[in-house]
Amino acid sequence: AAVAAARAQLAPSGVLRAGINLSNVLLVTGRTSTGEPEGVAPDLAKRIASALGVQVKLVPFPHPNVLCDAAKDGAWDVCLVGADPARAEKIDFTAAYCEIQATYMVRAASNLTIANVDREGVQVVSKKGGAYDLWLARNLKHAKLVQEDTLDTSFDTFHSQGLDALAGLRPKLLSDLSKAPGLYRVLDGHFMAVQQALGCLKVSDGSTAGIDFLSRFAEDAKSSGLVQELIDLHGVTGKLSVAATA
């Protein structure tokens, strides 16, 4: 009965439309020959549809903020995206199924640490609208946040203008070090971890059948080893971490 109620809420058409964030290169690691997204997130979406007994349709979005904005138009039924309070107005989130550390790239000789970035005169570059950018916008009290539209323009601004720190997800920052060998380093530690979660549209009648089903699915996926299995399968071991069970 619980599955039937969840199916009625999450996939009333008999097809589960799953919103996928293409800009997360750890969760979407490639494309199939037909252009479908491949990776941990698409595979989990397929498993959710299978558990509901319906077909899946992947609905890709270029950025997470575009995906979350599309909630108001009902453009998807479930989504796999970084959970953040700013996104929770129209979306119900599960506990995280995996997480990615966010940290800073700095000049090789910089004396900045995770603990002392937030001070007057420091300029931090970030990609606007990502989960770590939302966190910085809320939490930086003294440093100036310089927001760019893409990951590449974020690096270019940091590099060309000689700014103090580039915020980002650790794996992406580590790979970007090769753009300017020897000039920069990535700080140890992290200022936050992006909690990648499952989400569904909030419903006006207050029904929790959908989010209850997704929450159980997320916990089972962690405890059964499925999330780790998909991380290993798609070659992102050590870059994505399975989140703690809720």
mmCIF file of C-alpha atoms in Angstrom, residues 46-233:
data_model
loop_
_atom_site.group_PDB
_atom_site.id
_atom_site.type_symbol
_atom_site.label_atom_id
_atom_site.label_comp_id
_atom_site.label_asym_id
_atom_site.label_seq_id
_atom_site.Cartn_x
_atom_site.Cartn_y
_atom_site.Cartn_z
ATOM 1 C CA LYS A 46 16.563 4.009 -12.444
ATOM 2 C CA ARG A 47 16.601 2.027 -9.169
ATOM 3 C CA ILE A 48 13.939 4.329 -7.666
ATOM 4 C CA ALA A 49 11.699 3.824 -10.712
ATOM 5 C CA SER A 50 12.249 0.082 -10.500
ATOM 6 C CA ALA A 51 11.307 0.070 -6.799
ATOM 7 C CA LEU A 52 8.109 1.949 -7.716
ATOM 8 C CA GLY A 53 7.397 -0.444 -10.585
ATOM 9 C CA VAL A 54 7.404 2.266 -13.270
ATOM 10 C CA GLN A 55 9.541 3.402 -16.221
ATOM 11 C CA VAL A 56 12.069 6.213 -15.801
ATOM 12 C CA LYS A 57 12.624 9.329 -17.927
ATOM 13 C CA LEU A 58 15.778 11.301 -17.148
ATOM 14 C CA VAL A 59 15.250 15.073 -17.333
ATOM 15 C CA PRO A 60 18.669 16.770 -17.495
ATOM 16 C CA PHE A 61 19.378 20.328 -16.306
ATOM 17 C CA PRO A 62 22.606 22.310 -16.896
ATOM 18 C CA HIS A 63 22.830 23.654 -13.314
ATOM 19 C CA PRO A 64 21.299 22.768 -9.932
ATOM 20 C CA ASN A 65 19.601 26.141 -9.494
ATOM 21 C CA VAL A 66 17.851 25.672 -12.886
ATOM 22 C CA LEU A 67 16.715 22.208 -11.785
ATOM 23 C CA CYS A 68 15.388 23.536 -8.481
ATOM 24 C CA ASP A 69 13.670 26.519 -10.145
ATOM 25 C CA ALA A 70 11.864 24.038 -12.419
ATOM 26 C CA ALA A 71 10.088 22.636 -9.337
ATOM 27 C CA LYS A 72 7.558 25.459 -9.599
ATOM 28 C CA ASP A 73 6.601 24.238 -13.092
ATOM 29 C CA GLY A 74 6.420 20.574 -12.055
ATOM 30 C CA ALA A 75 9.040 19.735 -14.701
ATOM 31 C CA TRP A 76 10.162 16.600 -12.835
ATOM 32 C CA ASP A 77 8.778 14.185 -10.216
ATOM 33 C CA VAL A 78 11.948 13.360 -8.280
ATOM 34 C CA CYS A 79 15.353 15.016 -8.331
ATOM 35 C CA LEU A 80 18.903 14.137 -7.308
ATOM 36 C CA VAL A 81 20.617 17.326 -6.175
ATOM 37 C CA GLY A 82 22.428 19.043 -3.314
ATOM 38 C CA ALA A 83 20.024 19.633 -0.424
ATOM 39 C CA ASP A 84 19.956 23.181 0.932
ATOM 40 C CA PRO A 85 17.452 25.179 3.013
ATOM 41 C CA ALA A 86 17.141 27.728 0.188
ATOM 42 C CA ARG A 87 15.876 24.956 -2.087
ATOM 43 C CA ALA A 88 13.435 23.451 0.417
ATOM 44 C CA GLU A 89 10.552 25.867 -0.196
ATOM 45 C CA LYS A 90 9.108 23.713 -2.989
ATOM 46 C CA ILE A 91 11.135 20.519 -2.579
ATOM 47 C CA ASP A 92 11.046 17.853 0.152
ATOM 48 C CA PHE A 93 14.505 16.316 0.650
ATOM 49 C CA THR A 94 15.629 13.010 2.093
ATOM 50 C CA ALA A 95 18.718 12.731 4.257
ATOM 51 C CA ALA A 96 21.869 12.718 2.099
ATOM 52 C CA TYR A 97 22.846 9.551 0.248
ATOM 53 C CA CYS A 98 26.358 10.806 -0.491
ATOM 54 C CA GLU A 99 28.423 13.917 0.076
ATOM 55 C CA ILE A 100 31.212 15.895 -1.553
ATOM 56 C CA GLN A 101 33.653 18.100 0.355
ATOM 57 C CA ALA A 102 33.819 21.786 -0.553
ATOM 58 C CA THR A 103 37.105 23.601 0.050
ATOM 59 C CA TYR A 104 39.318 26.355 -1.443
ATOM 60 C CA MET A 105 42.102 26.678 -3.989
ATOM 61 C CA VAL A 106 44.673 29.304 -2.972
ATOM 62 C CA ARG A 107 48.056 30.519 -4.217
ATOM 63 C CA ALA A 108 50.878 28.110 -3.367
ATOM 64 C CA ALA A 109 52.452 30.592 -0.923
ATOM 65 C CA SER A 110 49.152 31.745 0.610
ATOM 66 C CA ASN A 111 48.767 31.660 4.406
ATOM 67 C CA LEU A 112 45.011 31.135 4.153
ATOM 68 C CA THR A 113 43.420 28.160 5.912
ATOM 69 C CA ILE A 114 39.814 26.968 6.096
ATOM 70 C CA ALA A 115 39.607 28.699 9.476
ATOM 71 C CA ASN A 116 40.863 32.151 8.439
ATOM 72 C CA VAL A 117 39.430 32.736 4.941
ATOM 73 C CA ASP A 118 36.555 34.799 6.340
ATOM 74 C CA ARG A 119 38.320 38.071 7.072
ATOM 75 C CA GLU A 120 38.290 41.611 5.715
ATOM 76 C CA GLY A 121 40.074 42.102 2.406
ATOM 77 C CA VAL A 122 39.828 38.473 1.287
ATOM 78 C CA GLN A 123 38.032 37.854 -2.012
ATOM 79 C CA VAL A 124 36.502 34.410 -2.591
ATOM 80 C CA VAL A 125 35.358 33.357 -6.070
ATOM 81 C CA SER A 126 32.442 30.920 -6.338
ATOM 82 C CA LYS A 127 30.055 29.532 -8.950
ATOM 83 C CA LYS A 128 26.710 31.180 -8.296
ATOM 84 C CA GLY A 129 23.797 28.994 -7.208
ATOM 85 C CA GLY A 130 25.625 25.821 -6.232
ATOM 86 C CA ALA A 131 25.045 24.360 -2.760
ATOM 87 C CA TYR A 132 28.453 25.510 -1.497
ATOM 88 C CA ASP A 133 27.858 28.988 -2.939
ATOM 89 C CA LEU A 134 24.534 29.230 -1.061
ATOM 90 C CA TRP A 135 26.413 28.194 2.096
ATOM 91 C CA LEU A 136 29.106 30.859 1.540
ATOM 92 C CA ALA A 137 26.493 33.549 0.867
ATOM 93 C CA ARG A 138 24.943 32.755 4.262
ATOM 94 C CA ASN A 139 28.111 32.238 6.260
ATOM 95 C CA LEU A 140 30.856 34.585 5.004
ATOM 96 C CA LYS A 141 30.667 37.666 7.224
ATOM 97 C CA HIS A 142 33.869 39.555 6.335
ATOM 98 C CA ALA A 143 35.329 38.194 3.099
ATOM 99 C CA LYS A 144 33.851 39.341 -0.208
ATOM 100 C CA LEU A 145 32.062 36.700 -2.314
ATOM 101 C CA VAL A 146 32.660 37.111 -6.071
ATOM 102 C CA GLN A 147 30.064 35.014 -7.922
ATOM 103 C CA GLU A 148 30.522 33.739 -11.469
ATOM 104 C CA ASP A 149 28.091 31.904 -13.766
ATOM 105 C CA THR A 150 30.164 28.805 -14.548
ATOM 106 C CA LEU A 151 32.947 26.720 -13.021
ATOM 107 C CA ASP A 152 35.320 27.696 -15.825
ATOM 108 C CA THR A 153 34.701 31.440 -15.512
ATOM 109 C CA SER A 154 35.141 31.075 -11.734
ATOM 110 C CA PHE A 155 38.644 29.686 -12.238
ATOM 111 C CA ASP A 156 39.433 32.266 -14.943
ATOM 112 C CA THR A 157 38.412 35.167 -12.669
ATOM 113 C CA PHE A 158 40.390 33.745 -9.732
ATOM 114 C CA HIS A 159 43.462 33.250 -11.938
ATOM 115 C CA SER A 160 43.368 36.385 -14.093
ATOM 116 C CA GLN A 161 42.487 38.810 -11.288
ATOM 117 C CA GLY A 162 44.786 37.211 -8.710
ATOM 118 C CA LEU A 163 42.008 36.815 -6.137
ATOM 119 C CA ASP A 164 42.592 35.104 -2.793
ATOM 120 C CA ALA A 165 40.570 31.906 -2.896
ATOM 121 C CA LEU A 166 38.490 29.838 -5.317
ATOM 122 C CA ALA A 167 35.695 27.889 -3.621
ATOM 123 C CA GLY A 168 34.649 24.581 -5.098
ATOM 124 C CA LEU A 169 34.217 20.852 -4.751
ATOM 125 C CA ARG A 170 37.529 19.209 -3.836
ATOM 126 C CA PRO A 171 37.740 16.840 -6.863
ATOM 127 C CA LYS A 172 37.096 19.652 -9.368
ATOM 128 C CA LEU A 173 39.617 21.956 -7.668
ATOM 129 C CA LEU A 174 42.246 19.200 -7.656
ATOM 130 C CA SER A 175 41.733 18.588 -11.379
ATOM 131 C CA ASP A 176 41.907 22.372 -12.055
ATOM 132 C CA LEU A 177 45.389 22.595 -10.495
ATOM 133 C CA SER A 178 46.726 21.307 -13.821
ATOM 134 C CA LYS A 179 45.498 24.496 -15.550
ATOM 135 C CA ALA A 180 48.330 26.420 -13.851
ATOM 136 C CA PRO A 181 50.959 23.910 -12.647
ATOM 137 C CA GLY A 182 52.783 24.930 -9.476
ATOM 138 C CA LEU A 183 50.876 28.174 -8.935
ATOM 139 C CA TYR A 184 48.114 26.960 -6.632
ATOM 140 C CA ARG A 185 47.234 24.366 -4.018
ATOM 141 C CA VAL A 186 43.987 23.027 -2.549
ATOM 142 C CA LEU A 187 43.485 23.475 1.187
ATOM 143 C CA ASP A 188 43.191 20.476 3.477
ATOM 144 C CA GLY A 189 39.892 20.150 5.309
ATOM 145 C CA HIS A 190 36.546 21.482 4.107
ATOM 146 C CA PHE A 191 34.224 24.377 4.950
ATOM 147 C CA MET A 192 31.128 22.274 4.242
ATOM 148 C CA ALA A 193 30.126 19.052 2.539
ATOM 149 C CA VAL A 194 27.480 19.192 -0.172
ATOM 150 C CA GLN A 195 24.793 16.757 0.899
ATOM 151 C CA GLN A 196 23.522 15.032 -2.216
ATOM 152 C CA ALA A 197 19.935 13.964 -1.582
ATOM 153 C CA LEU A 198 16.794 12.706 -3.248
ATOM 154 C CA GLY A 199 13.934 15.166 -3.512
ATOM 155 C CA CYS A 200 10.331 15.368 -4.613
ATOM 156 C CA LEU A 201 7.861 18.190 -5.108
ATOM 157 C CA LYS A 202 6.088 19.390 -1.966
ATOM 158 C CA VAL A 203 2.376 18.606 -2.331
ATOM 159 C CA SER A 204 -0.368 20.993 -1.300
ATOM 160 C CA ASP A 205 -2.374 18.375 0.604
ATOM 161 C CA GLY A 206 0.558 17.628 2.907
ATOM 162 C CA SER A 207 0.822 13.991 1.820
ATOM 163 C CA THR A 208 4.159 12.432 2.779
ATOM 164 C CA ALA A 209 3.807 9.161 0.817
ATOM 165 C CA GLY A 210 6.393 10.268 -1.753
ATOM 166 C CA ILE A 211 9.058 11.632 0.567
ATOM 167 C CA ASP A 212 8.575 8.738 3.019
ATOM 168 C CA PHE A 213 9.225 6.261 0.197
ATOM 169 C CA LEU A 214 12.304 8.194 -1.017
ATOM 170 C CA SER A 215 13.668 8.490 2.537
ATOM 171 C CA ARG A 216 13.400 4.728 3.033
ATOM 172 C CA PHE A 217 14.996 4.164 -0.372
ATOM 173 C CA ALA A 218 17.932 6.479 0.484
ATOM 174 C CA GLU A 219 18.591 4.738 3.816
ATOM 175 C CA ASP A 220 18.375 1.285 2.206
ATOM 176 C CA ALA A 221 20.709 2.375 -0.617
ATOM 177 C CA LYS A 222 23.333 3.411 1.956
ATOM 178 C CA SER A 223 23.026 0.460 4.324
ATOM 179 C CA SER A 224 22.850 -2.187 1.577
ATOM 180 C CA GLY A 225 26.072 -0.978 -0.040
ATOM 181 C CA LEU A 226 24.306 0.133 -3.247
ATOM 182 C CA VAL A 227 25.598 3.732 -3.085
ATOM 183 C CA GLN A 228 29.203 2.572 -2.572
ATOM 184 C CA GLU A 229 28.784 0.008 -5.364
ATOM 185 C CA LEU A 230 27.661 2.738 -7.800
ATOM 186 C CA ILE A 231 30.480 5.053 -6.668
ATOM 187 C CA ASP A 232 33.008 2.295 -7.418
ATOM 188 C CA LEU A 233 31.301 1.311 -10.688
#
